[in-house]
Amino acid sequence: MSLEQVSKSSVLIAGAGIGGLAMALSLLRRGIDCDVFEQASELREVGAGLWISMNGVRVLRDLGLTEQVEQNCIAAERRSIRLWNTGDRWPLYNRSSDAARNQPYLLLRAHLLKILVDGVRELKPGAIHLSAHVVGFSQDDEGVRAKLADGSEVEGRALIGADGAHSKVRLGLIGNIESQYTKAIACRSPHVRGLQKHFAPWRSSGGEPQNFFTAAPNASHSTIEARPKPPSSRKVGP
């Protein structure tokens, strides 16, 4: 679908990341027309692993994506918070005792994005517009006009900003907000040592769980320990 074919009654969404695509799918499933505008020229497999907690799992279930996600994720055996200086632990989830509907997901961001893209395009094939960078907007009582980097404008009934850390929609709404360092450090590694870390494995495109995400605060904060239970035929690690 070309930009000229976007209906003035459509909800415009800036950004085809997880938030923008989830919003688009939610609207389309409820019969609300929408269009997504993404600055990239193609949708590529980018990003690393995600731990999706129970609140996110409920959203994916409401979007009708449970089967697709479970085909691409690793089932966590348990999850707990461990205090960094004493080792005291508080359980958050245990697969053997908690209801299956509360199971968190561990999977690649690229896999989740593809699932969302497929869901959106199934309901509206031309909903995602590439090379369409929203750089500003104007609005009146009749609706909103999204301004794109190439100078063109698109009219719609509303505009949703899901365009990331450097959001132009947020900038237009509340102005520039300076980022602040949180004193938390994150890194990715094929191997994790020690217990004072938040780590989670995820499957590569080939299906093998082979990497970790590790986060460790440098102040007196609690940390999270996550231990996966991979299928018996799969090996965790490089």
Coordinates of N, CA and C in Angstrom, one line a residue:
M1 N 0.8 -1.2 0.0 CA 0.0 0.0 0.0 C 0.9 1.3 0.0
S2 N 0.6 2.2 -0.9 CA 1.3 3.5 -0.9 C 0.8 4.4 0.1
L3 N 1.6 5.4 0.4 CA 1.2 6.4 1.5 C -0.1 7.1 1.1
E4 N -0.3 7.3 -0.3 CA -1.5 8.0 -0.7 C -2.7 7.2 -0.4
Q5 N -2.6 5.9 -0.2 CA -3.8 5.1 0.1 C -4.1 5.0 1.5
V6 N -3.3 5.6 2.4 CA -3.6 5.6 3.8 C -4.9 6.3 4.1
S7 N -5.8 5.7 4.8 CA -7.1 6.3 5.1 C -6.9 7.4 6.2
K8 N -7.7 8.5 6.0 CA -7.7 9.6 7.1 C -8.3 9.1 8.4
S9 N -9.0 8.0 8.4 CA -9.5 7.4 9.6 C -8.6 6.4 10.3
S10 N -7.4 6.2 9.7 CA -6.4 5.3 10.2 C -5.7 5.8 11.4
V11 N -5.4 5.0 12.3 CA -4.5 5.3 13.4 C -3.0 5.2 12.9
L12 N -2.2 6.2 13.0 CA -0.9 6.2 12.6 C 0.1 5.8 13.7
I13 N 1.0 4.8 13.4 CA 1.9 4.4 14.4 C 3.3 4.6 13.9
A14 N 4.1 5.3 14.7 CA 5.5 5.6 14.3 C 6.4 4.5 14.9
G15 N 7.0 3.7 14.1 CA 8.0 2.7 14.6 C 7.4 1.3 14.5
A16 N 8.2 0.4 13.8 CA 7.8 -1.0 13.7 C 8.7 -1.9 14.5
G17 N 8.8 -1.5 15.8 CA 9.5 -2.4 16.8 C 8.5 -3.2 17.5
I18 N 8.8 -3.8 18.6 CA 7.9 -4.7 19.3 C 6.7 -3.9 19.8
G19 N 6.8 -2.7 20.3 CA 5.7 -1.9 20.8 C 4.8 -1.5 19.7
G20 N 5.3 -1.0 18.6 CA 4.5 -0.5 17.5 C 3.7 -1.6 16.8
L21 N 4.4 -2.8 16.6 CA 3.7 -3.9 15.9 C 2.7 -4.5 16.8
A22 N 3.0 -4.6 18.1 CA 2.0 -5.2 19.1 C 0.8 -4.3 19.1
M23 N 1.0 -3.0 19.1 CA -0.2 -2.0 19.1 C -1.0 -2.2 17.8
A24 N -0.3 -2.3 16.7 CA -0.9 -2.4 15.4 C -1.8 -3.7 15.4
L25 N -1.2 -4.8 15.8 CA -1.9 -6.1 15.8 C -3.2 -6.0 16.8
S26 N -3.0 -5.4 17.9 CA -4.1 -5.2 18.8 C -5.2 -4.4 18.2
L27 N -4.9 -3.3 17.6 CA -5.9 -2.5 16.9 C -6.6 -3.2 15.8
L28 N -5.9 -3.9 14.9 CA -6.4 -4.6 13.8 C -7.4 -5.8 14.3
R29 N -7.0 -6.4 15.3 CA -7.8 -7.5 15.9 C -9.1 -7.0 16.4
R30 N -9.2 -5.7 16.7 CA -10.4 -5.1 17.2 C -11.2 -4.3 16.2
G31 N -10.7 -4.5 14.9 CA -11.4 -3.8 13.8 C -11.1 -2.4 13.6
I32 N -10.0 -1.9 14.2 CA -9.6 -0.5 14.1 C -8.5 -0.4 13.1
D33 N -8.7 0.4 12.0 CA -7.7 0.5 11.0 C -6.4 1.3 11.5
C34 N -5.3 0.8 11.0 CA -4.0 1.5 11.4 C -2.9 1.2 10.4
D35 N -1.9 2.1 10.4 CA -0.8 2.0 9.6 C 0.5 2.2 10.4
V36 N 1.5 1.5 10.1 CA 2.8 1.6 10.8 C 3.9 2.1 9.9
F37 N 4.6 3.1 10.4 CA 5.6 3.8 9.6 C 7.0 3.6 10.2
E38 N 7.9 2.9 9.4 CA 9.2 2.5 9.9 C 10.3 3.1 9.1
Q39 N 11.3 3.7 9.8 CA 12.3 4.4 9.0 C 13.3 3.5 8.3
A40 N 13.4 2.2 8.7 CA 14.3 1.3 8.0 C 13.8 0.9 6.6
S41 N 14.7 0.6 5.7 CA 14.3 0.2 4.4 C 13.9 -1.2 4.3
E42 N 14.2 -2.0 5.3 CA 13.8 -3.4 5.3 C 13.7 -3.8 6.8
L43 N 12.9 -4.9 7.0 CA 12.8 -5.4 8.4 C 13.8 -6.6 8.5
R44 N 14.8 -6.3 9.3 CA 15.9 -7.3 9.4 C 15.9 -8.0 10.8
E45 N 16.6 -9.1 10.9 CA 16.7 -9.8 12.2 C 17.8 -9.1 13.0
V46 N 17.3 -8.3 14.0 CA 18.2 -7.5 14.8 C 17.9 -7.8 16.3
G47 N 18.8 -7.5 17.2 CA 18.6 -7.7 18.6 C 19.0 -9.0 19.1
A48 N 19.0 -9.2 20.4 CA 19.4 -10.4 21.0 C 18.3 -11.1 21.7
G49 N 18.5 -11.6 22.9 CA 17.5 -12.4 23.6 C 16.6 -11.6 24.5
L50 N 15.4 -12.1 24.7 CA 14.4 -11.4 25.6 C 13.9 -12.4 26.7
W51 N 13.7 -11.8 27.9 CA 13.0 -12.6 28.9 C 11.6 -11.9 29.0
I52 N 10.6 -12.5 28.6 CA 9.2 -11.9 28.6 C 8.5 -12.5 29.9
S53 N 8.3 -11.6 30.8 CA 7.6 -12.0 32.1 C 6.1 -12.2 31.9
M54 N 5.5 -12.5 33.0 CA 4.1 -13.0 32.9 C 3.1 -11.9 32.4
N55 N 3.4 -10.6 32.7 CA 2.5 -9.6 32.2 C 2.6 -9.5 30.6
G56 N 3.8 -9.7 30.1 CA 4.0 -9.7 28.7 C 3.4 -10.9 28.0
V57 N 3.5 -12.0 28.7 CA 2.9 -13.3 28.2 C 1.4 -13.1 28.0
R58 N 0.8 -12.5 29.0 CA -0.7 -12.3 28.9 C -1.0 -11.4 27.6
V59 N -0.2 -10.4 27.3 CA -0.4 -9.6 26.2 C -0.3 -10.4 24.9
L60 N 0.7 -11.3 24.8 CA 0.9 -12.1 23.6 C -0.2 -13.1 23.5
R61 N -0.7 -13.6 24.6 CA -1.9 -14.5 24.6 C -3.1 -13.8 24.0
D62 N -3.3 -12.5 24.5 CA -4.5 -11.8 24.0 C -4.4 -11.4 22.5
L63 N -3.1 -11.4 22.0 CA -2.9 -11.1 20.6 C -3.0 -12.4 19.7
G64 N -3.3 -13.5 20.4 CA -3.4 -14.8 19.7 C -2.1 -15.4 19.2
L65 N -1.0 -15.1 19.9 CA 0.3 -15.5 19.4 C 0.9 -16.6 20.3
T66 N 0.2 -17.2 21.2 CA 0.8 -18.1 22.1 C 1.4 -19.3 21.4
E67 N 0.8 -19.9 20.4 CA 1.3 -21.1 19.7 C 2.6 -20.7 19.0
Q68 N 2.6 -19.6 18.3 CA 3.8 -19.2 17.5 C 5.0 -18.9 18.5
V69 N 4.7 -18.2 19.6 CA 5.8 -17.9 20.5 C 6.4 -19.1 21.1
E70 N 5.5 -20.1 21.6 CA 6.0 -21.3 22.3 C 6.8 -22.2 21.3
Q71 N 6.6 -22.1 20.0 CA 7.4 -22.8 19.1 C 8.8 -22.3 18.9
N72 N 9.1 -21.1 19.4 CA 10.4 -20.4 19.3 C 11.0 -20.1 20.6
C73 N 10.5 -20.5 21.7 CA 11.0 -20.1 23.0 C 11.6 -21.2 23.8
I74 N 12.3 -20.9 24.8 CA 12.8 -21.9 25.8 C 11.9 -21.7 27.1
A75 N 11.5 -22.9 27.6 CA 10.7 -22.8 28.8 C 11.6 -22.7 30.1
A76 N 11.4 -21.7 30.9 CA 12.2 -21.5 32.1 C 11.8 -22.5 33.2
E77 N 12.8 -23.1 33.9 CA 12.5 -24.0 35.0 C 12.0 -23.2 36.2
R78 N 12.8 -22.1 36.5 CA 12.4 -21.3 37.6 C 13.1 -19.9 37.5
R79 N 12.5 -19.0 38.3 CA 13.1 -17.6 38.3 C 13.0 -17.1 39.7
S80 N 14.1 -16.4 40.2 CA 14.1 -15.9 41.5 C 14.9 -14.6 41.6
I81 N 14.6 -13.8 42.6 CA 15.4 -12.7 42.9 C 16.4 -13.0 44.0
R82 N 17.7 -12.7 43.8 CA 18.7 -13.0 44.8 C 19.4 -11.8 45.3
L83 N 19.5 -11.5 46.6 CA 20.1 -10.3 47.1 C 21.6 -10.4 46.9
W84 N 22.2 -9.4 46.4 CA 23.6 -9.4 45.9 C 24.6 -9.7 47.0
N85 N 24.4 -9.2 48.2 CA 25.4 -9.3 49.2 C 25.2 -10.4 50.2
T86 N 24.0 -11.1 50.3 CA 23.8 -12.2 51.2 C 23.4 -13.5 50.6
G87 N 23.0 -13.4 49.3 CA 22.5 -14.6 48.6 C 21.1 -15.0 49.0
D88 N 20.4 -14.3 49.8 CA 19.0 -14.6 50.1 C 18.2 -14.5 48.8
R89 N 17.2 -15.5 48.7 CA 16.5 -15.6 47.5 C 15.0 -15.6 47.7
W90 N 14.3 -15.0 46.8 CA 12.8 -14.9 46.8 C 12.3 -15.5 45.4
P91 N 11.6 -16.6 45.5 CA 11.1 -17.2 44.2 C 10.0 -16.3 43.5
L92 N 10.1 -16.2 42.2 CA 9.1 -15.5 41.4 C 8.3 -16.5 40.6
Y93 N 8.9 -17.6 40.2 CA 8.3 -18.6 39.3 C 8.9 -19.9 39.4
N94 N 8.1 -21.0 39.4 CA 8.6 -22.3 39.5 C 7.7 -23.2 38.5
R95 N 8.3 -23.7 37.5 CA 7.5 -24.4 36.5 C 6.8 -25.6 37.0
S96 N 7.3 -26.3 38.0 CA 6.7 -27.5 38.5 C 5.5 -27.2 39.4
S97 N 5.3 -26.0 39.9 CA 4.2 -25.7 40.7 C 3.2 -24.6 40.2
D98 N 3.8 -23.7 39.4 CA 2.9 -22.6 39.0 C 2.1 -23.0 37.8
A99 N 1.0 -22.3 37.6 CA 0.1 -22.6 36.4 C 0.8 -22.3 35.1
A100 N 0.5 -23.1 34.1 CA 1.2 -23.0 32.8 C 1.0 -21.6 32.2
R101 N -0.1 -21.0 32.5 CA -0.4 -19.7 31.9 C 0.5 -18.6 32.4
N102 N 1.2 -18.9 33.5 CA 2.1 -17.9 34.1 C 3.6 -18.1 33.6
Q103 N 3.8 -19.0 32.7 CA 5.1 -19.3 32.3 C 5.8 -18.2 31.5
P104 N 7.0 -17.7 31.9 CA 7.7 -16.7 31.2 C 8.3 -17.3 29.9
Y105 N 8.6 -16.4 29.0 CA 9.2 -16.8 27.7 C 10.6 -16.3 27.6
L106 N 11.5 -17.1 27.0 CA 12.9 -16.7 26.6 C 13.0 -17.0 25.1
L107 N 13.2 -15.9 24.4 CA 13.3 -16.1 22.9 C 14.1 -14.9 22.3
L108 N 14.5 -15.1 21.0 CA 15.2 -14.0 20.3 C 14.2 -12.9 20.0
R109 N 14.7 -11.6 20.1 CA 13.9 -10.5 19.7 C 13.5 -10.6 18.2
A110 N 14.4 -11.1 17.4 CA 14.2 -11.2 16.0 C 13.0 -12.2 15.7
H111 N 12.9 -13.2 16.5 CA 11.8 -14.2 16.3 C 10.5 -13.5 16.7
L112 N 10.5 -12.8 17.8 CA 9.3 -12.1 18.2 C 8.8 -11.1 17.2
L113 N 9.8 -10.3 16.7 CA 9.4 -9.3 15.7 C 8.8 -10.0 14.4
K114 N 9.4 -11.1 14.0 CA 8.8 -11.8 12.8 C 7.4 -12.3 13.1
I115 N 7.2 -12.8 14.3 CA 5.8 -13.3 14.7 C 4.8 -12.1 14.6
L116 N 5.2 -10.9 15.1 CA 4.4 -9.8 15.1 C 4.1 -9.3 13.7
V117 N 5.2 -9.2 12.9 CA 5.1 -8.7 11.5 C 4.1 -9.6 10.8
D118 N 4.3 -11.0 10.9 CA 3.4 -11.9 10.2 C 1.9 -11.7 10.7
G119 N 1.7 -11.5 12.0 CA 0.4 -11.3 12.5 C -0.3 -10.0 11.9
V120 N 0.5 -8.9 11.8 CA 0.0 -7.7 11.3 C -0.4 -7.8 9.8
R121 N 0.6 -8.4 9.1 CA 0.4 -8.5 7.6 C -0.7 -9.5 7.2
E122 N -1.0 -10.5 8.1 CA -2.1 -11.4 7.8 C -3.4 -10.7 7.9
L123 N -3.6 -9.7 8.8 CA -4.8 -8.9 8.9 C -4.9 -7.8 7.9
K124 N -3.7 -7.1 7.7 CA -3.6 -6.0 6.7 C -2.3 -6.1 6.0
P125 N -2.2 -6.7 4.8 CA -0.9 -6.9 4.2 C -0.1 -5.6 3.9
G126 N -0.8 -4.5 3.7 CA 0.0 -3.2 3.4 C 0.1 -2.3 4.6
A127 N 0.0 -2.8 5.8 CA -0.1 -1.9 7.0 C 1.3 -1.3 7.3
I128 N 2.4 -2.0 7.0 CA 3.7 -1.6 7.4 C 4.4 -0.9 6.2
H129 N 4.7 0.4 6.5 CA 5.4 1.2 5.4 C 6.8 1.4 5.8
L130 N 7.7 1.0 4.9 CA 9.2 1.1 5.1 C 9.7 2.3 4.5
S131 N 10.9 2.7 4.9 CA 11.6 3.9 4.5 C 10.6 5.1 4.7
A132 N 9.9 5.1 5.9 CA 9.0 6.1 6.2 C 9.3 6.6 7.6
H133 N 10.2 7.5 7.8 CA 10.7 8.0 9.1 C 9.8 9.2 9.5
V134 N 9.1 9.0 10.6 CA 8.3 10.1 11.2 C 9.2 11.1 11.9
V135 N 9.2 12.3 11.5 CA 10.1 13.3 12.1 C 9.4 14.4 12.8
G136 N 8.1 14.4 12.7 CA 7.3 15.4 13.4 C 5.8 15.2 13.1
F137 N 5.0 16.1 13.7 CA 3.6 16.0 13.4 C 2.9 17.4 13.8
S138 N 1.7 17.5 13.3 CA 0.8 18.6 13.7 C -0.6 18.1 13.9
Q139 N -1.4 18.8 14.6 CA -2.7 18.2 14.9 C -3.7 19.4 15.1
D140 N -5.0 19.0 14.8 CA -6.1 20.0 15.0 C -7.3 19.2 15.4
D141 N -8.5 19.8 15.5 CA -9.7 19.1 15.9 C -10.1 18.0 14.9
E142 N -9.6 18.0 13.7 CA -10.0 17.1 12.7 C -9.1 15.8 12.7
G143 N -7.9 15.9 13.3 CA -7.0 14.7 13.3 C -5.6 15.2 13.4
V144 N -4.7 14.3 12.8 CA -3.2 14.6 13.0 C -2.6 14.4 11.6
R145 N -1.5 15.1 11.4 CA -0.7 14.9 10.2 C 0.7 14.5 10.6
A146 N 1.2 13.3 10.2 CA 2.6 12.9 10.5 C 3.5 13.4 9.4
K147 N 4.6 14.0 9.8 CA 5.5 14.5 8.8 C 6.7 13.5 8.7
L148 N 7.0 13.1 7.4 CA 8.0 12.1 7.2 C 9.3 12.8 6.7
A149 N 10.4 12.1 6.8 CA 11.7 12.7 6.5 C 11.8 13.1 5.0
D150 N 11.1 12.5 4.1 CA 11.2 12.9 2.7 C 10.3 14.1 2.4
G151 N 9.7 14.7 3.4 CA 8.9 15.9 3.2 C 7.4 15.6 3.0
S152 N 7.0 14.4 2.8 CA 5.6 14.1 2.7 C 4.9 14.1 4.0
E153 N 3.6 14.1 4.0 CA 2.8 14.1 5.2 C 1.6 13.1 5.0
V154 N 1.2 12.5 6.1 CA 0.2 11.5 6.1 C -0.9 11.9 7.2
E155 N -2.1 11.9 6.8 CA -3.2 12.3 7.7 C -3.8 11.0 8.4
G156 N -4.2 11.2 9.6 CA -4.9 10.1 10.3 C -5.7 10.6 11.5
R157 N -6.4 9.7 12.1 CA -7.3 10.1 13.2 C -6.5 10.2 14.6
A158 N -5.3 9.6 14.6 CA -4.5 9.7 15.8 C -3.1 9.2 15.5
L159 N -2.1 9.6 16.3 CA -0.7 9.2 16.1 C -0.2 8.6 17.4
I160 N 0.4 7.4 17.3 CA 1.0 6.7 18.4 C 2.5 6.7 18.2
G161 N 3.3 7.2 19.2 CA 4.7 7.2 19.1 C 5.3 5.9 19.7
A162 N 5.9 5.0 18.8 CA 6.6 3.8 19.3 C 7.9 3.8 18.6
D163 N 8.5 5.0 18.5 CA 9.7 5.2 17.7 C 11.0 5.3 18.5
G164 N 11.0 4.6 19.7 CA 12.2 4.4 20.4 C 12.8 5.5 21.2
A165 N 14.1 5.3 21.6 CA 14.7 6.2 22.5 C 14.8 7.6 22.0
H166 N 14.9 7.8 20.7 CA 15.1 9.1 20.0 C 13.8 9.5 19.4
S167 N 12.7 9.2 20.0 CA 11.3 9.4 19.5 C 11.1 10.9 19.1
K168 N 10.7 11.1 17.9 CA 10.3 12.4 17.4 C 8.9 12.8 17.9
V169 N 8.1 11.7 18.1 CA 6.7 12.0 18.6 C 6.8 12.5 20.0
R170 N 7.6 11.8 20.8 CA 7.7 12.2 22.2 C 8.3 13.6 22.3
L171 N 9.3 13.9 21.4 CA 9.9 15.2 21.4 C 8.9 16.3 21.1
G172 N 7.9 16.0 20.2 CA 6.9 17.0 19.8 C 5.9 17.2 20.9
L173 N 5.7 16.1 21.7 CA 4.7 16.2 22.8 C 5.2 16.9 24.1
I174 N 6.4 16.5 24.5 CA 6.8 17.0 25.8 C 8.2 17.6 25.8
G175 N 8.8 17.7 24.6 CA 10.1 18.4 24.5 C 11.2 17.4 24.8
N176 N 12.4 17.9 24.8 CA 13.6 17.1 25.0 C 13.9 16.8 26.4
I177 N 14.1 15.5 26.7 CA 14.4 15.1 28.1 C 15.8 14.4 28.1
E178 N 16.7 15.0 28.9 CA 18.0 14.5 28.9 C 18.1 13.1 29.6
S179 N 18.8 12.2 28.9 CA 19.0 10.8 29.5 C 19.9 10.9 30.7
Q180 N 19.6 10.0 31.7 CA 20.3 9.9 32.9 C 20.9 8.5 33.1
Y181 N 22.2 8.4 33.5 CA 22.8 7.2 33.7 C 22.3 6.5 34.9
T182 N 21.8 5.3 34.8 CA 21.2 4.5 35.9 C 22.2 3.8 36.8
K183 N 23.5 3.8 36.4 CA 24.5 3.0 37.1 C 24.3 1.5 37.1
A184 N 23.6 1.1 36.0 CA 23.5 -0.4 35.8 C 24.2 -0.7 34.5
I185 N 24.9 -1.8 34.5 CA 25.7 -2.2 33.3 C 25.2 -3.6 32.8
A186 N 25.1 -3.7 31.5 CA 24.6 -4.9 30.9 C 25.6 -5.3 29.8
C187 N 25.8 -6.7 29.6 CA 26.7 -7.2 28.6 C 26.2 -8.5 28.1
R188 N 26.7 -8.9 26.9 CA 26.3 -10.2 26.4 C 27.5 -11.1 26.3
S189 N 27.3 -12.4 26.6 CA 28.5 -13.3 26.6 C 28.0 -14.7 26.3
P190 N 28.9 -15.5 25.7 CA 28.5 -16.9 25.5 C 28.6 -17.8 26.7
H191 N 29.2 -17.2 27.8 CA 29.4 -18.0 29.0 C 29.2 -17.0 30.2
V192 N 28.6 -17.5 31.3 CA 28.4 -16.7 32.5 C 29.0 -17.4 33.7
R193 N 29.7 -16.7 34.5 CA 30.2 -17.2 35.8 C 29.7 -16.4 36.9
G194 N 29.6 -17.0 38.1 CA 29.1 -16.3 39.3 C 27.6 -16.3 39.4
L195 N 27.1 -15.8 40.5 CA 25.7 -15.8 40.8 C 25.1 -14.4 40.8
Q196 N 25.9 -13.4 40.9 CA 25.4 -12.1 41.1 C 25.1 -11.4 39.7
K197 N 24.3 -12.1 38.9 CA 24.0 -11.6 37.6 C 22.6 -11.9 37.2
H198 N 22.1 -11.2 36.3 CA 20.8 -11.6 35.6 C 21.2 -12.2 34.3
F199 N 20.8 -13.5 34.1 CA 21.2 -14.0 32.8 C 20.1 -14.9 32.2
A200 N 20.0 -14.9 30.9 CA 19.0 -15.7 30.2 C 19.5 -16.2 28.9
P201 N 19.3 -17.5 28.6 CA 19.7 -18.0 27.3 C 18.6 -17.8 26.2
W202 N 19.0 -17.9 25.0 CA 17.9 -17.9 23.9 C 18.4 -18.7 22.8
R203 N 17.5 -19.1 22.0 CA 17.8 -19.9 20.8 C 18.3 -19.1 19.7
S204 N 19.2 -19.6 19.0 CA 19.7 -18.9 17.7 C 18.7 -19.3 16.6
S205 N 18.9 -18.7 15.5 CA 18.0 -19.0 14.3 C 18.0 -20.4 14.0
G206 N 19.1 -21.1 14.3 CA 19.2 -22.6 14.1 C 18.5 -23.4 15.1
G207 N 18.0 -22.8 16.2 CA 17.2 -23.6 17.1 C 18.0 -23.9 18.4
E208 N 19.3 -23.8 18.4 CA 20.1 -24.2 19.6 C 20.2 -23.1 20.6
P209 N 19.9 -23.3 21.9 CA 20.1 -22.3 22.9 C 21.6 -22.1 23.1
Q210 N 22.2 -21.0 22.7 CA 23.7 -20.9 22.7 C 24.2 -19.6 23.2
N211 N 23.4 -18.7 23.8 CA 24.0 -17.5 24.2 C 23.3 -17.0 25.5
F212 N 23.9 -16.0 26.2 CA 23.4 -15.5 27.4 C 23.3 -13.9 27.4
F213 N 22.4 -13.4 28.1 CA 22.4 -12.0 28.4 C 22.6 -11.8 29.8
T214 N 23.6 -10.9 30.2 CA 24.0 -10.8 31.6 C 23.9 -9.3 32.0
A215 N 23.3 -9.0 33.1 CA 23.2 -7.7 33.6 C 23.6 -7.7 35.1
A216 N 24.4 -6.7 35.5 CA 24.8 -6.6 36.9 C 24.9 -5.1 37.3
P217 N 24.1 -4.8 38.4 CA 24.2 -3.4 38.9 C 25.5 -3.2 39.6
N218 N 26.0 -1.9 39.7 CA 27.2 -1.6 40.4 C 27.0 -1.0 41.7
A219 N 25.7 -1.0 42.2 CA 25.4 -0.5 43.5 C 24.6 -1.5 44.3
S220 N 24.0 -1.2 45.4 CA 23.3 -2.1 46.2 C 21.9 -2.3 45.7
H221 N 21.8 -3.1 44.7 CA 20.5 -3.5 44.1 C 20.4 -5.0 44.1
S222 N 19.1 -5.4 44.0 CA 18.9 -6.9 43.9 C 19.2 -7.3 42.5
T223 N 19.6 -8.6 42.3 CA 19.8 -9.1 41.0 C 18.9 -10.3 40.8
I224 N 18.9 -10.8 39.6 CA 18.0 -11.9 39.2 C 18.8 -13.0 38.7
E225 N 18.4 -14.2 39.1 CA 19.0 -15.4 38.6 C 18.0 -16.2 37.8
A226 N 18.2 -16.6 36.6 CA 17.3 -17.4 35.8 C 18.0 -18.6 35.3
R227 N 17.4 -19.8 35.6 CA 17.9 -21.0 35.2 C 17.0 -21.7 34.2
P228 N 17.4 -21.9 32.9 CA 16.5 -22.5 31.9 C 16.6 -24.0 32.0
K229 N 15.5 -24.6 31.6 CA 15.5 -26.0 31.4 C 15.2 -26.4 30.0
P230 N 16.3 -26.5 29.2 CA 16.2 -26.8 27.7 C 15.7 -28.2 27.5
P231 N 15.2 -28.4 26.3 CA 14.8 -29.8 25.9 C 16.0 -30.7 26.1
S232 N 15.8 -31.9 26.4 CA 16.9 -32.9 26.7 C 17.8 -33.1 25.5
S233 N 17.3 -32.9 24.3 CA 18.1 -33.1 23.1 C 18.9 -31.9 22.7
R234 N 18.8 -30.7 23.5 CA 19.5 -29.5 23.2 C 20.5 -29.2 24.2
K235 N 21.6 -28.5 23.8 CA 22.7 -28.2 24.7 C 22.7 -26.7 24.9
V236 N 22.8 -26.3 26.2 CA 22.9 -24.9 26.5 C 24.4 -24.6 26.6
G237 N 24.8 -23.5 25.8 CA 26.2 -23.1 25.8 C 26.7 -23.1 24.3
P238 N 27.9 -22.6 24.1 CA 28.4 -22.5 22.8 C 28.7 -23.9 22.2

